[in-house]
mmCIF file of C-alpha atoms in Angstrom:
data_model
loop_
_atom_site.group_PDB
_atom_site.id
_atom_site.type_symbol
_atom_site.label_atom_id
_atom_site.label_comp_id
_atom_site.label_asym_id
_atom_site.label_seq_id
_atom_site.Cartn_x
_atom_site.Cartn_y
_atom_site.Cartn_z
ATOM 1 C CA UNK A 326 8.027 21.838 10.287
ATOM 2 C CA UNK A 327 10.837 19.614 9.811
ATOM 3 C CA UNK A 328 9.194 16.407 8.748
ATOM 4 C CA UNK A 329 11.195 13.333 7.678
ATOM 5 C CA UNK A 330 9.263 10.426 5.610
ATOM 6 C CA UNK A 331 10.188 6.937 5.386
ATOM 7 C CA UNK A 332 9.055 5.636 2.244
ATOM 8 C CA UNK A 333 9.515 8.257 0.730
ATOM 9 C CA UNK A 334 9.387 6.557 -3.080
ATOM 10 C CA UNK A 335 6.457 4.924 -3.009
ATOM 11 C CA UNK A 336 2.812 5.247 -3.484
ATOM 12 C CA UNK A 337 1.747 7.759 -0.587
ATOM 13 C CA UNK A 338 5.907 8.679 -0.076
ATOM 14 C CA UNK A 339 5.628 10.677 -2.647
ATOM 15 C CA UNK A 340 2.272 12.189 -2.287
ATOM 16 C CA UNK A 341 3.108 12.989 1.042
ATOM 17 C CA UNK A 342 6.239 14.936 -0.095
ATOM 18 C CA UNK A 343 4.623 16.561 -2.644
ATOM 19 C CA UNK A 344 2.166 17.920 -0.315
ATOM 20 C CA UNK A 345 4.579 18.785 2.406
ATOM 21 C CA UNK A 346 6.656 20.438 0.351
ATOM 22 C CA UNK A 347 4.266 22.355 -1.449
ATOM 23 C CA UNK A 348 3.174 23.893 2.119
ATOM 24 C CA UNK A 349 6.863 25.145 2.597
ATOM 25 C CA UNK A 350 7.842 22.398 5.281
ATOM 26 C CA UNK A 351 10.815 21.157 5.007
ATOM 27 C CA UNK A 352 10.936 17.369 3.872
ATOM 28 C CA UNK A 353 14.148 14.669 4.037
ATOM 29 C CA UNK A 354 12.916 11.433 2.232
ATOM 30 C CA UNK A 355 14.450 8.129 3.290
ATOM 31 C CA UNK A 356 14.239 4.895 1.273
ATOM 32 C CA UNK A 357 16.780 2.498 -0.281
ATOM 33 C CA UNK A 358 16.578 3.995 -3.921
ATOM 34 C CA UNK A 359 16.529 7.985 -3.664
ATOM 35 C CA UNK A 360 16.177 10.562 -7.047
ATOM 36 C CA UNK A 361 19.203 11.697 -8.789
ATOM 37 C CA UNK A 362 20.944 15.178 -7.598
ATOM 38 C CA UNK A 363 18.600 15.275 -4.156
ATOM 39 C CA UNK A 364 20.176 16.290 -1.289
ATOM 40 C CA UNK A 365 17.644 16.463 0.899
ATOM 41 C CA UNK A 366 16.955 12.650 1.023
ATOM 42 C CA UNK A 367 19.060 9.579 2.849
ATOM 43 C CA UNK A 368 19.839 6.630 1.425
ATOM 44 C CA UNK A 369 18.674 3.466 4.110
ATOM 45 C CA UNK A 370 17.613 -0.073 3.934
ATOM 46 C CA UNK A 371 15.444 0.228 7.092
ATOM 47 C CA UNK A 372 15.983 -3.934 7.672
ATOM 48 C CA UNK A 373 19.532 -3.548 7.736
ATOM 49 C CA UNK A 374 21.563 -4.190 11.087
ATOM 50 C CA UNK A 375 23.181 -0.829 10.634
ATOM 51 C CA UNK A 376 20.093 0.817 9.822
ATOM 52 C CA UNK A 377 18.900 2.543 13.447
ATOM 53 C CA UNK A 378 22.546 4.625 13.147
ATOM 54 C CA UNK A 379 21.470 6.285 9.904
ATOM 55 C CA UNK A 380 17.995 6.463 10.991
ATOM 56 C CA UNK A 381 18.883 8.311 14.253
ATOM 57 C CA UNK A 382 21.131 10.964 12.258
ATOM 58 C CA UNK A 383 18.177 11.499 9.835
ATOM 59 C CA UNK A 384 15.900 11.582 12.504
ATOM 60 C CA UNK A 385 17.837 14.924 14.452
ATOM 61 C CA UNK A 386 15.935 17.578 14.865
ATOM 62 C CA UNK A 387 12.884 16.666 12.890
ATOM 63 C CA UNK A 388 9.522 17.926 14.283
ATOM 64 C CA UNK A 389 7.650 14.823 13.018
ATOM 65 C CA UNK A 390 8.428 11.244 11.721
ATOM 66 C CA UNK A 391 5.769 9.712 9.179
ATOM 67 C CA UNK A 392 6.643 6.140 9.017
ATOM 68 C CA UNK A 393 5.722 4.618 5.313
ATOM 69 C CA UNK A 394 8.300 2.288 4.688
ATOM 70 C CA UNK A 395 6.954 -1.076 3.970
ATOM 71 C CA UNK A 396 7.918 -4.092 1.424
ATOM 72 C CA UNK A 397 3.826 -4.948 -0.246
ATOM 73 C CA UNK A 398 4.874 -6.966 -3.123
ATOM 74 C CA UNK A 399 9.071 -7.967 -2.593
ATOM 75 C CA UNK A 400 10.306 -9.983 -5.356
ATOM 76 C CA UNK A 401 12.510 -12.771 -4.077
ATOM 77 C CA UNK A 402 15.967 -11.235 -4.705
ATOM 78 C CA UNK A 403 14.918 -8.403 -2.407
ATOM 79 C CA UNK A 404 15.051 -8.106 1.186
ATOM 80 C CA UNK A 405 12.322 -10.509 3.117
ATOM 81 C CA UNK A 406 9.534 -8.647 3.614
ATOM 82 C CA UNK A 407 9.544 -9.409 7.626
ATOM 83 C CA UNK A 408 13.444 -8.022 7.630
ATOM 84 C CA UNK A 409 11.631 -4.582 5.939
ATOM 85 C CA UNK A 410 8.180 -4.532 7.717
ATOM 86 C CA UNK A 411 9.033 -5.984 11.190
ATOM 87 C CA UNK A 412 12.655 -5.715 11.799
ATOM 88 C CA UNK A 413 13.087 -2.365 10.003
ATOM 89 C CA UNK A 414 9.800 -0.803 11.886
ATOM 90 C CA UNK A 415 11.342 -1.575 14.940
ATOM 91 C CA UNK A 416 14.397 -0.253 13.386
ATOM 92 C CA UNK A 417 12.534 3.400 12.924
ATOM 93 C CA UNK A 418 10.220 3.176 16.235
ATOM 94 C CA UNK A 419 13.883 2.968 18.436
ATOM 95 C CA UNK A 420 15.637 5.529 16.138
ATOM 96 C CA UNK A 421 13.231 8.120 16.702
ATOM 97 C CA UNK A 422 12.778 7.771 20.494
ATOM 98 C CA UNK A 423 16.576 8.106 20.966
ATOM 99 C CA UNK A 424 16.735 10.972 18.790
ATOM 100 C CA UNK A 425 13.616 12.675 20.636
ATOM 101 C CA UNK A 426 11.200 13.194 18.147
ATOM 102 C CA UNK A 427 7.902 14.493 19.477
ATOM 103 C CA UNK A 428 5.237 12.925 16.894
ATOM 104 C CA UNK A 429 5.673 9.997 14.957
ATOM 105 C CA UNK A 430 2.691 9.149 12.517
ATOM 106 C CA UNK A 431 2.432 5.472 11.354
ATOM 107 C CA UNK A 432 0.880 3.733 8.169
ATOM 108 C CA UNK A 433 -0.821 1.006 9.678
ATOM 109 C CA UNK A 434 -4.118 -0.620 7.188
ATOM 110 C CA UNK A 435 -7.427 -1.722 7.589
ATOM 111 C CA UNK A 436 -6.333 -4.786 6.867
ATOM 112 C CA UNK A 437 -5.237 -5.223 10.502
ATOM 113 C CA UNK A 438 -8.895 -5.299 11.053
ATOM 114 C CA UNK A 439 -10.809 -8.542 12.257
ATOM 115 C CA UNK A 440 -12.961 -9.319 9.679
ATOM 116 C CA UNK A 441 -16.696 -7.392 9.686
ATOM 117 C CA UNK A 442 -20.079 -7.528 8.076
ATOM 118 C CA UNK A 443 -20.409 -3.914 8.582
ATOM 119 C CA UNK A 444 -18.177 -0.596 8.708
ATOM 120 C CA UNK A 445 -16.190 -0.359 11.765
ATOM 121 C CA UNK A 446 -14.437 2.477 14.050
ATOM 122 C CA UNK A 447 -10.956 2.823 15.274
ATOM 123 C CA UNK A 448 -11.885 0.469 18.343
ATOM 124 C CA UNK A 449 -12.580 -2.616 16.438
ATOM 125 C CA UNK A 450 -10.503 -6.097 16.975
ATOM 126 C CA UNK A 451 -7.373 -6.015 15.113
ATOM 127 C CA UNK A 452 -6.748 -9.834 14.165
ATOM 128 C CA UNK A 453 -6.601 -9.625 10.885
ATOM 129 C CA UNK A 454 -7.440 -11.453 8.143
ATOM 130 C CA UNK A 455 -5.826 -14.999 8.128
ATOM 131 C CA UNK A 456 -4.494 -16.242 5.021
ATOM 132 C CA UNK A 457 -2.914 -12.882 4.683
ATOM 133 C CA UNK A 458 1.012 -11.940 5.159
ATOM 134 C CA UNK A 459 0.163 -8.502 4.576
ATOM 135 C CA UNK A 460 -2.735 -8.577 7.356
ATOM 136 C CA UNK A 461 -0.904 -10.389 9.908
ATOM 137 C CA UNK A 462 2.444 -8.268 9.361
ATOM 138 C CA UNK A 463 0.009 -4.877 9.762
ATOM 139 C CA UNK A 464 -0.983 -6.553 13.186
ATOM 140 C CA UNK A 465 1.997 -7.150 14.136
ATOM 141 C CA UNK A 466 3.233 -3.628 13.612
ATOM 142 C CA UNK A 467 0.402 -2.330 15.528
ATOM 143 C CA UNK A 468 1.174 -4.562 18.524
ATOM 144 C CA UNK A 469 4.551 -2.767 18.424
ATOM 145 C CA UNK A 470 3.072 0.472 18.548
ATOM 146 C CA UNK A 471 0.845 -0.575 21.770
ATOM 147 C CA UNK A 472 1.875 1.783 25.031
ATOM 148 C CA UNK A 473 3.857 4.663 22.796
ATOM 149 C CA UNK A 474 3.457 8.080 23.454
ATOM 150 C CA UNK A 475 3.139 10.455 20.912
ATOM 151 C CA UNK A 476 1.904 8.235 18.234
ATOM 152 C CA UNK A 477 -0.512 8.500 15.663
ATOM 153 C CA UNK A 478 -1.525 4.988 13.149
ATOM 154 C CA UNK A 479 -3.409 5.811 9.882
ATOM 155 C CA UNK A 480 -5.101 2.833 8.378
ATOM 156 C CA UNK A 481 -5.985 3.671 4.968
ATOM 157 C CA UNK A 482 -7.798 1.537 2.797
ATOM 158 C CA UNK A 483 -6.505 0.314 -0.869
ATOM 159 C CA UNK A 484 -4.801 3.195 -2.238
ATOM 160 C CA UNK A 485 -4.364 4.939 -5.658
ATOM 161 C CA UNK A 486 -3.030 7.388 -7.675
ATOM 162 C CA UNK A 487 -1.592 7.460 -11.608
ATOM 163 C CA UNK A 488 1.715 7.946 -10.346
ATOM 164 C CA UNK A 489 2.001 4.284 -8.981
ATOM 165 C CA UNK A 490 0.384 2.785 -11.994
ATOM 166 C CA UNK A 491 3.368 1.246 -13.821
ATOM 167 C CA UNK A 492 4.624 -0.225 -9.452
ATOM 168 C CA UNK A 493 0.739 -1.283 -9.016
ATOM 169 C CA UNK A 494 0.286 -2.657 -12.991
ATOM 170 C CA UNK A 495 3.626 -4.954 -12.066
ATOM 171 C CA UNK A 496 2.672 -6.262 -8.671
ATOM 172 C CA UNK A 497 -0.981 -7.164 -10.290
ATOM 173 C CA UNK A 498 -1.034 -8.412 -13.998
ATOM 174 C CA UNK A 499 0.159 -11.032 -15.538
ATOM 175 C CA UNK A 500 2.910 -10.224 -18.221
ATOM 176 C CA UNK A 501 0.657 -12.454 -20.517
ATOM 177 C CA UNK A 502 -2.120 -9.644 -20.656
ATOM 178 C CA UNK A 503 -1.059 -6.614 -22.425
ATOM 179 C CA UNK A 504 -1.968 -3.880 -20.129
ATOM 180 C CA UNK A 505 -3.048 -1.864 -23.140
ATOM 181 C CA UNK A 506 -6.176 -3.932 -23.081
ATOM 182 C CA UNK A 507 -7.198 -2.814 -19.862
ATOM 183 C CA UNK A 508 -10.100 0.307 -20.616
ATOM 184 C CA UNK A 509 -11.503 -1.670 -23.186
ATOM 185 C CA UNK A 510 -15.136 -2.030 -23.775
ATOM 186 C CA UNK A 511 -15.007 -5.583 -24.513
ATOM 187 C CA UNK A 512 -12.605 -6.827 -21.917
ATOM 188 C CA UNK A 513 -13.880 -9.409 -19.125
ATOM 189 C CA UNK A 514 -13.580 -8.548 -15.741
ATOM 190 C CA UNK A 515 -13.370 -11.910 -13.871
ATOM 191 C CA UNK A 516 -14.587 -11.005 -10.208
ATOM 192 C CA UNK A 517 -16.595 -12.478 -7.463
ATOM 193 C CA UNK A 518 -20.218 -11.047 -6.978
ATOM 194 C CA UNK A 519 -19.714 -10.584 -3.461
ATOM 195 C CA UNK A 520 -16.749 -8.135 -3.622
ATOM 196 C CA UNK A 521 -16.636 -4.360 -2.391
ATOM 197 C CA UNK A 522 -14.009 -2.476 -1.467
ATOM 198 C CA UNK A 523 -12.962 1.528 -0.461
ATOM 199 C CA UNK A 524 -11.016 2.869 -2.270
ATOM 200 C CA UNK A 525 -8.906 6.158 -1.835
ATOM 201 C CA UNK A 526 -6.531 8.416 -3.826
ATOM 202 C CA UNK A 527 -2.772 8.837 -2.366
ATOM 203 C CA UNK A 528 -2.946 12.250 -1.876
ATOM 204 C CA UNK A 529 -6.077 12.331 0.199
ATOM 205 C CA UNK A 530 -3.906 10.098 2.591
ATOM 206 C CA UNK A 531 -1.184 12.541 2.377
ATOM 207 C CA UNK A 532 -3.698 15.318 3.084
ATOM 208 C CA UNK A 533 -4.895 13.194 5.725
ATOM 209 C CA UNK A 534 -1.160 12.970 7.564
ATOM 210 C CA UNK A 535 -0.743 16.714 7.162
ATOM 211 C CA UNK A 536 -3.739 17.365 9.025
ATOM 212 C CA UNK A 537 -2.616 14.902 11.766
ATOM 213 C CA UNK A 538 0.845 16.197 11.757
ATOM 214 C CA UNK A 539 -0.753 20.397 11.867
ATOM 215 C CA UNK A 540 -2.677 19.290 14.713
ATOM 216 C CA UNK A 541 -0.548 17.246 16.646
ATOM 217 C CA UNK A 542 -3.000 14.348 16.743
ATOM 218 C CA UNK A 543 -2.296 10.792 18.524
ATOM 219 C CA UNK A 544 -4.161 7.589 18.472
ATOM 220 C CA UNK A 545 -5.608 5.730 15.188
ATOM 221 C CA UNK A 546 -7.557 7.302 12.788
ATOM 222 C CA UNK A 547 -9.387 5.573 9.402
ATOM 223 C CA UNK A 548 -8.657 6.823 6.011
ATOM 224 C CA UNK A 549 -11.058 6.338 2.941
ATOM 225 C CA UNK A 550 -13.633 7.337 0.496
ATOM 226 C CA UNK A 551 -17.160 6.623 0.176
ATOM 227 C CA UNK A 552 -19.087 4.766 -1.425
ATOM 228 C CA UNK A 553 -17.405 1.586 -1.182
ATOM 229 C CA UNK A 554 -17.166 0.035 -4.608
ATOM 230 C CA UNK A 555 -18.767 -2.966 -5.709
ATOM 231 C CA UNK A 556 -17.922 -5.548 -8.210
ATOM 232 C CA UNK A 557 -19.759 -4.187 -11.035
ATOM 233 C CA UNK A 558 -18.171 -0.910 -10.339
ATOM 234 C CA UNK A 559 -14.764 -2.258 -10.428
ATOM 235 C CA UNK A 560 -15.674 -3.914 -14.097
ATOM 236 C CA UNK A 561 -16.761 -0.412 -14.859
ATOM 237 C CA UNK A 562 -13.349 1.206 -14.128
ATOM 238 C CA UNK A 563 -11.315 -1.239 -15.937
ATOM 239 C CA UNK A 564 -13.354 -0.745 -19.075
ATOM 240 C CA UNK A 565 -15.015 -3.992 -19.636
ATOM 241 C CA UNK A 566 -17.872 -5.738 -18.906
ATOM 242 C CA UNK A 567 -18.132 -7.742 -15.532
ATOM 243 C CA UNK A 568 -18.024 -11.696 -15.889
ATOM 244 C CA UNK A 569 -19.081 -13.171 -12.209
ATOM 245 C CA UNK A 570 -16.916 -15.664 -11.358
ATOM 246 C CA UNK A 571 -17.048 -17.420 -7.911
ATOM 247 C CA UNK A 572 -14.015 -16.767 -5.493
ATOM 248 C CA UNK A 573 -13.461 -20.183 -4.892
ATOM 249 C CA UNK A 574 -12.647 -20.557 -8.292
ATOM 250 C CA UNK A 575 -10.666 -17.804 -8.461
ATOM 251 C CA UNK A 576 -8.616 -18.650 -5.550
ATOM 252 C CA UNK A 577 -8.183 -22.250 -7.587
ATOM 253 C CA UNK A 578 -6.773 -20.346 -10.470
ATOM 254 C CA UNK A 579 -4.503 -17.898 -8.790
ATOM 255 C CA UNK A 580 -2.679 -20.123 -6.836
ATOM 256 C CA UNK A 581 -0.919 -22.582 -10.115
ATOM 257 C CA UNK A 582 -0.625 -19.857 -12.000
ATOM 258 C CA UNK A 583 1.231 -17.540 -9.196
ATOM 259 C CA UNK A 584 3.308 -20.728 -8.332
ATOM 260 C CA UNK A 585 4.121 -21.109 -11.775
ATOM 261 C CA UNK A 586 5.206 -17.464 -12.186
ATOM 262 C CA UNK A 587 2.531 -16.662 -14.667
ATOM 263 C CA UNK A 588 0.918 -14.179 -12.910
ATOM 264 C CA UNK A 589 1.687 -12.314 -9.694
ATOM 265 C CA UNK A 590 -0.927 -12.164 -7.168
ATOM 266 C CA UNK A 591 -0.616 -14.994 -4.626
ATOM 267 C CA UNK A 592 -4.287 -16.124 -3.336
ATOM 268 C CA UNK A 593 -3.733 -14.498 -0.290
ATOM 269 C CA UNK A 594 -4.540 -10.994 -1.578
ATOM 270 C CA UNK A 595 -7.630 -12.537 -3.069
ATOM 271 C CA UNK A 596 -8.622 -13.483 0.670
ATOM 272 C CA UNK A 597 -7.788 -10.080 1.606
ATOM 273 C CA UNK A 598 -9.842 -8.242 -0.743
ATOM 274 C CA UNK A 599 -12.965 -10.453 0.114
ATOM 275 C CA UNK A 600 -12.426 -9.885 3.831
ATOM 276 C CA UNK A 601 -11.146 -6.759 4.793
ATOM 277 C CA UNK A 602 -13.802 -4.859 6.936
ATOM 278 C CA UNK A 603 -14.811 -1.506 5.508
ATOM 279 C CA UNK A 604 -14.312 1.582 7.923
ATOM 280 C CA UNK A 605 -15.890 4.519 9.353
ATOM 281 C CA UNK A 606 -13.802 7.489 9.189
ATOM 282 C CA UNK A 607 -15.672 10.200 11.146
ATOM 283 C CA UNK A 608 -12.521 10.317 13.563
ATOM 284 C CA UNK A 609 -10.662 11.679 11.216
ATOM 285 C CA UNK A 610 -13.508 13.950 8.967
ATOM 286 C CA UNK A 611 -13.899 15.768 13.313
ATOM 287 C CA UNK A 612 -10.412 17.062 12.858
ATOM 288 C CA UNK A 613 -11.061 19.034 9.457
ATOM 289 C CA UNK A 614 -10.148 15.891 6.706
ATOM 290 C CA UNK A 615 -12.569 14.860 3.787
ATOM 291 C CA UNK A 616 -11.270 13.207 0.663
ATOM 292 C CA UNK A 617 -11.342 15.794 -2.334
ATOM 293 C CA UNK A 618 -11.304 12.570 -4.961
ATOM 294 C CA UNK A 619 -14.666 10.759 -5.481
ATOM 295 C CA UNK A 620 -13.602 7.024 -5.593
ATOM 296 C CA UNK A 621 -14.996 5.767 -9.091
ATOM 297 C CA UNK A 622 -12.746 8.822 -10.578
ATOM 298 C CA UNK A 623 -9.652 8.084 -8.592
ATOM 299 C CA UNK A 624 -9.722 4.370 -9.410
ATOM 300 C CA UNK A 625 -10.624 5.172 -12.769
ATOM 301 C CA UNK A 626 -7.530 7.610 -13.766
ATOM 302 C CA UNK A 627 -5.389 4.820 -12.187
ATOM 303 C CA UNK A 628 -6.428 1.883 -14.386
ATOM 304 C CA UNK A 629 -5.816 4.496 -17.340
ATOM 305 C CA UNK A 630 -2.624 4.961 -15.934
ATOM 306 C CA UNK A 631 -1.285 1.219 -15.508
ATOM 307 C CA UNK A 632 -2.637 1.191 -18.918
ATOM 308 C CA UNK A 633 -0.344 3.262 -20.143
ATOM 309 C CA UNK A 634 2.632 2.234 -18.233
ATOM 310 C CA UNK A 635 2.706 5.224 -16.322
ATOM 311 C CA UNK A 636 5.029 6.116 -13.282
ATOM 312 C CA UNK A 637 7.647 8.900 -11.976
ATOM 313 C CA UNK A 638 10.957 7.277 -10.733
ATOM 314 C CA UNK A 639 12.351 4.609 -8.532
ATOM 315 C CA UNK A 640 9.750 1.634 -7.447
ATOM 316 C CA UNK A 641 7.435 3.992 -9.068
ATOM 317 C CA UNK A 642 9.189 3.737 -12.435
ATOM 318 C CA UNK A 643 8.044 2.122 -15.565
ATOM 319 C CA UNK A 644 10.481 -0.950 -16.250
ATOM 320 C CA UNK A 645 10.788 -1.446 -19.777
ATOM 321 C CA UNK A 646 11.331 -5.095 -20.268
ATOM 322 C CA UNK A 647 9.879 -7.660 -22.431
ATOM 323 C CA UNK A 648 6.795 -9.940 -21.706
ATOM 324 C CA UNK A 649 8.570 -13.059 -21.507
ATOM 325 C CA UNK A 650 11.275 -11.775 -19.229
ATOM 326 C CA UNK A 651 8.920 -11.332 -16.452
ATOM 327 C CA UNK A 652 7.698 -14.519 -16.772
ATOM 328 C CA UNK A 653 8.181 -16.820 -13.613
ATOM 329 C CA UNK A 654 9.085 -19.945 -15.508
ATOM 330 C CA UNK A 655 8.188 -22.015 -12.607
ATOM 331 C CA UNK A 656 9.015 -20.344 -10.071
ATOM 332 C CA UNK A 657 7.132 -17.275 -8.131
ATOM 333 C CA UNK A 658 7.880 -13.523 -9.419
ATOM 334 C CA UNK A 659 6.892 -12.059 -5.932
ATOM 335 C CA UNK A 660 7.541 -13.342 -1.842
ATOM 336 C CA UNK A 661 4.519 -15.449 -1.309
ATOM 337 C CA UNK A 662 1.640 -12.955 0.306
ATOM 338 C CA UNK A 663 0.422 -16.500 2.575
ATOM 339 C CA UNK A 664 -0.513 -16.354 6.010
ATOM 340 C CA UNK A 665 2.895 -16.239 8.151
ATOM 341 C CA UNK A 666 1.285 -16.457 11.479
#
């Protein structure tokens, strides 16, 4: 197959191509920062006016469009994340039907999920979560992809692998915690009781796509790994001890100290985390997929990894600046992650 990612740089980008490639199909990445010497890969800001032309050239041919591209954690120098997530997904969705590509497969979340006290199927409510940019943009998406033939939406839930661990260690630490420290036995773990959470490793989402894309599948399909993970659990992974702390208090905290710039989670993906429904995924385990990483280990080898200040290139990429440079100084270090409905 001729498959062509967008995305390809990040988290499951470059699982995906790893896997694809591996399996002798023949890959062309697109994102807006491509490797050195790689031919096989087009440079494209997907939010750019100009963007559906290159899209459409990239898109000739190809047997399959996986659709990854998406702006999680912008700082504010970069592109708006509605210009990448909205604009530029429209961008890819008209590129590909003019071109004539057969199967597009998109990277939707269960975040577009209305909230749920108990696992839910492909047929739940999408509303969202509300206090979430990252919710409401994932429902807007979907609405896009409403009446589309030929379309398949994964909605994975959070998702890891080592590789992203430098990206992941940036987007959630403050620079005033060494992320050394993290793996230690005597390290607090501030986090609500009431917390859980699936968790799943990159390349069992990339698996996951292949085995849509092999079988020509359409509609939505769940992606994640049971058990979900609990609050103690979490504590575990990260090495310390846990220290319950109520959400409302942590929500107090979060939002100074992200305004400030001394840390860069914004509330909202505190909201998000509390809320998100957890999934059923027996839609997708009927058409031959089961995750081949246990959860506690994946999210385990990833905290080691933003530990260490791992990452491969690009987004991915370890940035080797001092604390104090990636300090805020009153000001935000990432787009604010607030409700934008």
């Amino acid at each position: 197959m001729k498959v062509v990612v967008t995305g390809a740089s990040g988290n499951v980008g470059t699982a995906l191509c790893r896997v694809l490639t591996d399996a002798g199909d023949s890959v062309v990445g697109v994102a807006r920062r491509v490797p050195p010497n790689s031919p096989g890969w087009v440079t494209c800001d997907i939010g750019a006016p100009a963007a559906e032309v290159v899209l459409r050239r990239a898109f000739e041919g190809a047997d399959a469009v996986v659709h990854l591209a998406w702006a999680v954690q912008p700082a504010p120098g970069e592109p708006d994340m509605r210009r990448t997530n909205i604009t530029g997904s429209a961008h890819v969705l008209r590129a590909a039907e003019r071109a004539g590509v057969p199967h597009v497969v998109v990277a939707s979340s269960i975040a577009a999920y209305t909230p749920s006290s108990t696992p839910v199927n492909e047929d739940w409510p999408r509303g969202g979560v509300p206090g979430s940019a990252y919710s409401a943009q994932k429902v807007e998406l979907e609405r896009m992809l409403e009446g589309r033939a030929g379309v398949a939406v994964v909605r994975p839930s959070a998702v890891v692998q080592p590789d992203a661990g430098a990206e992941i260690g940036r987007w959630s630490l403050s620079p005033l915690i060494p992320p050394r420290v993290l793996g230690r036995r005597w390290l607090p773990v501030p986090l609500w009781p009431g917390l859980r959470a699936q968790v799943v490793h990159a390349e069992d989402v990339a698996g996951a796509i292949v085995v849509i894309l092999r079988r020509h599948a359409v509609g939505a399909f769940n992606v994640a790994a049971d058990p979900p993970l609990r609050a103690p659990e979490f504590a575990r992974a990260f090495g310390g001890f846990l220290l319950p702390v109520p959400l409302v208090v942590l929500r107090a905290v979060a939002w100074p100290t992200w305004r400030l710039g001394l840390q860069p989670a914004h509330p909202g993906w505190l909201r998000l985390a509390d809320q998100v429904s957890l999934v059923d995924c027996g839609r997708l385990r009927a058409l031959g997929w089961a995750p081949e990483h246990a959860p506690q280990e994946a999210l385990e080898s990833f905290v080691t990894a933003v530990a260490e200040g791992r990452g491969t290139w690009g987004p991915l990429a370890p940035r080797r600046r001092s604390w104090w440079r990636r300090l805020g100084f009153g000001r935000p270090v990432h787009q604010s992650q607030g409700d934008v409905r």
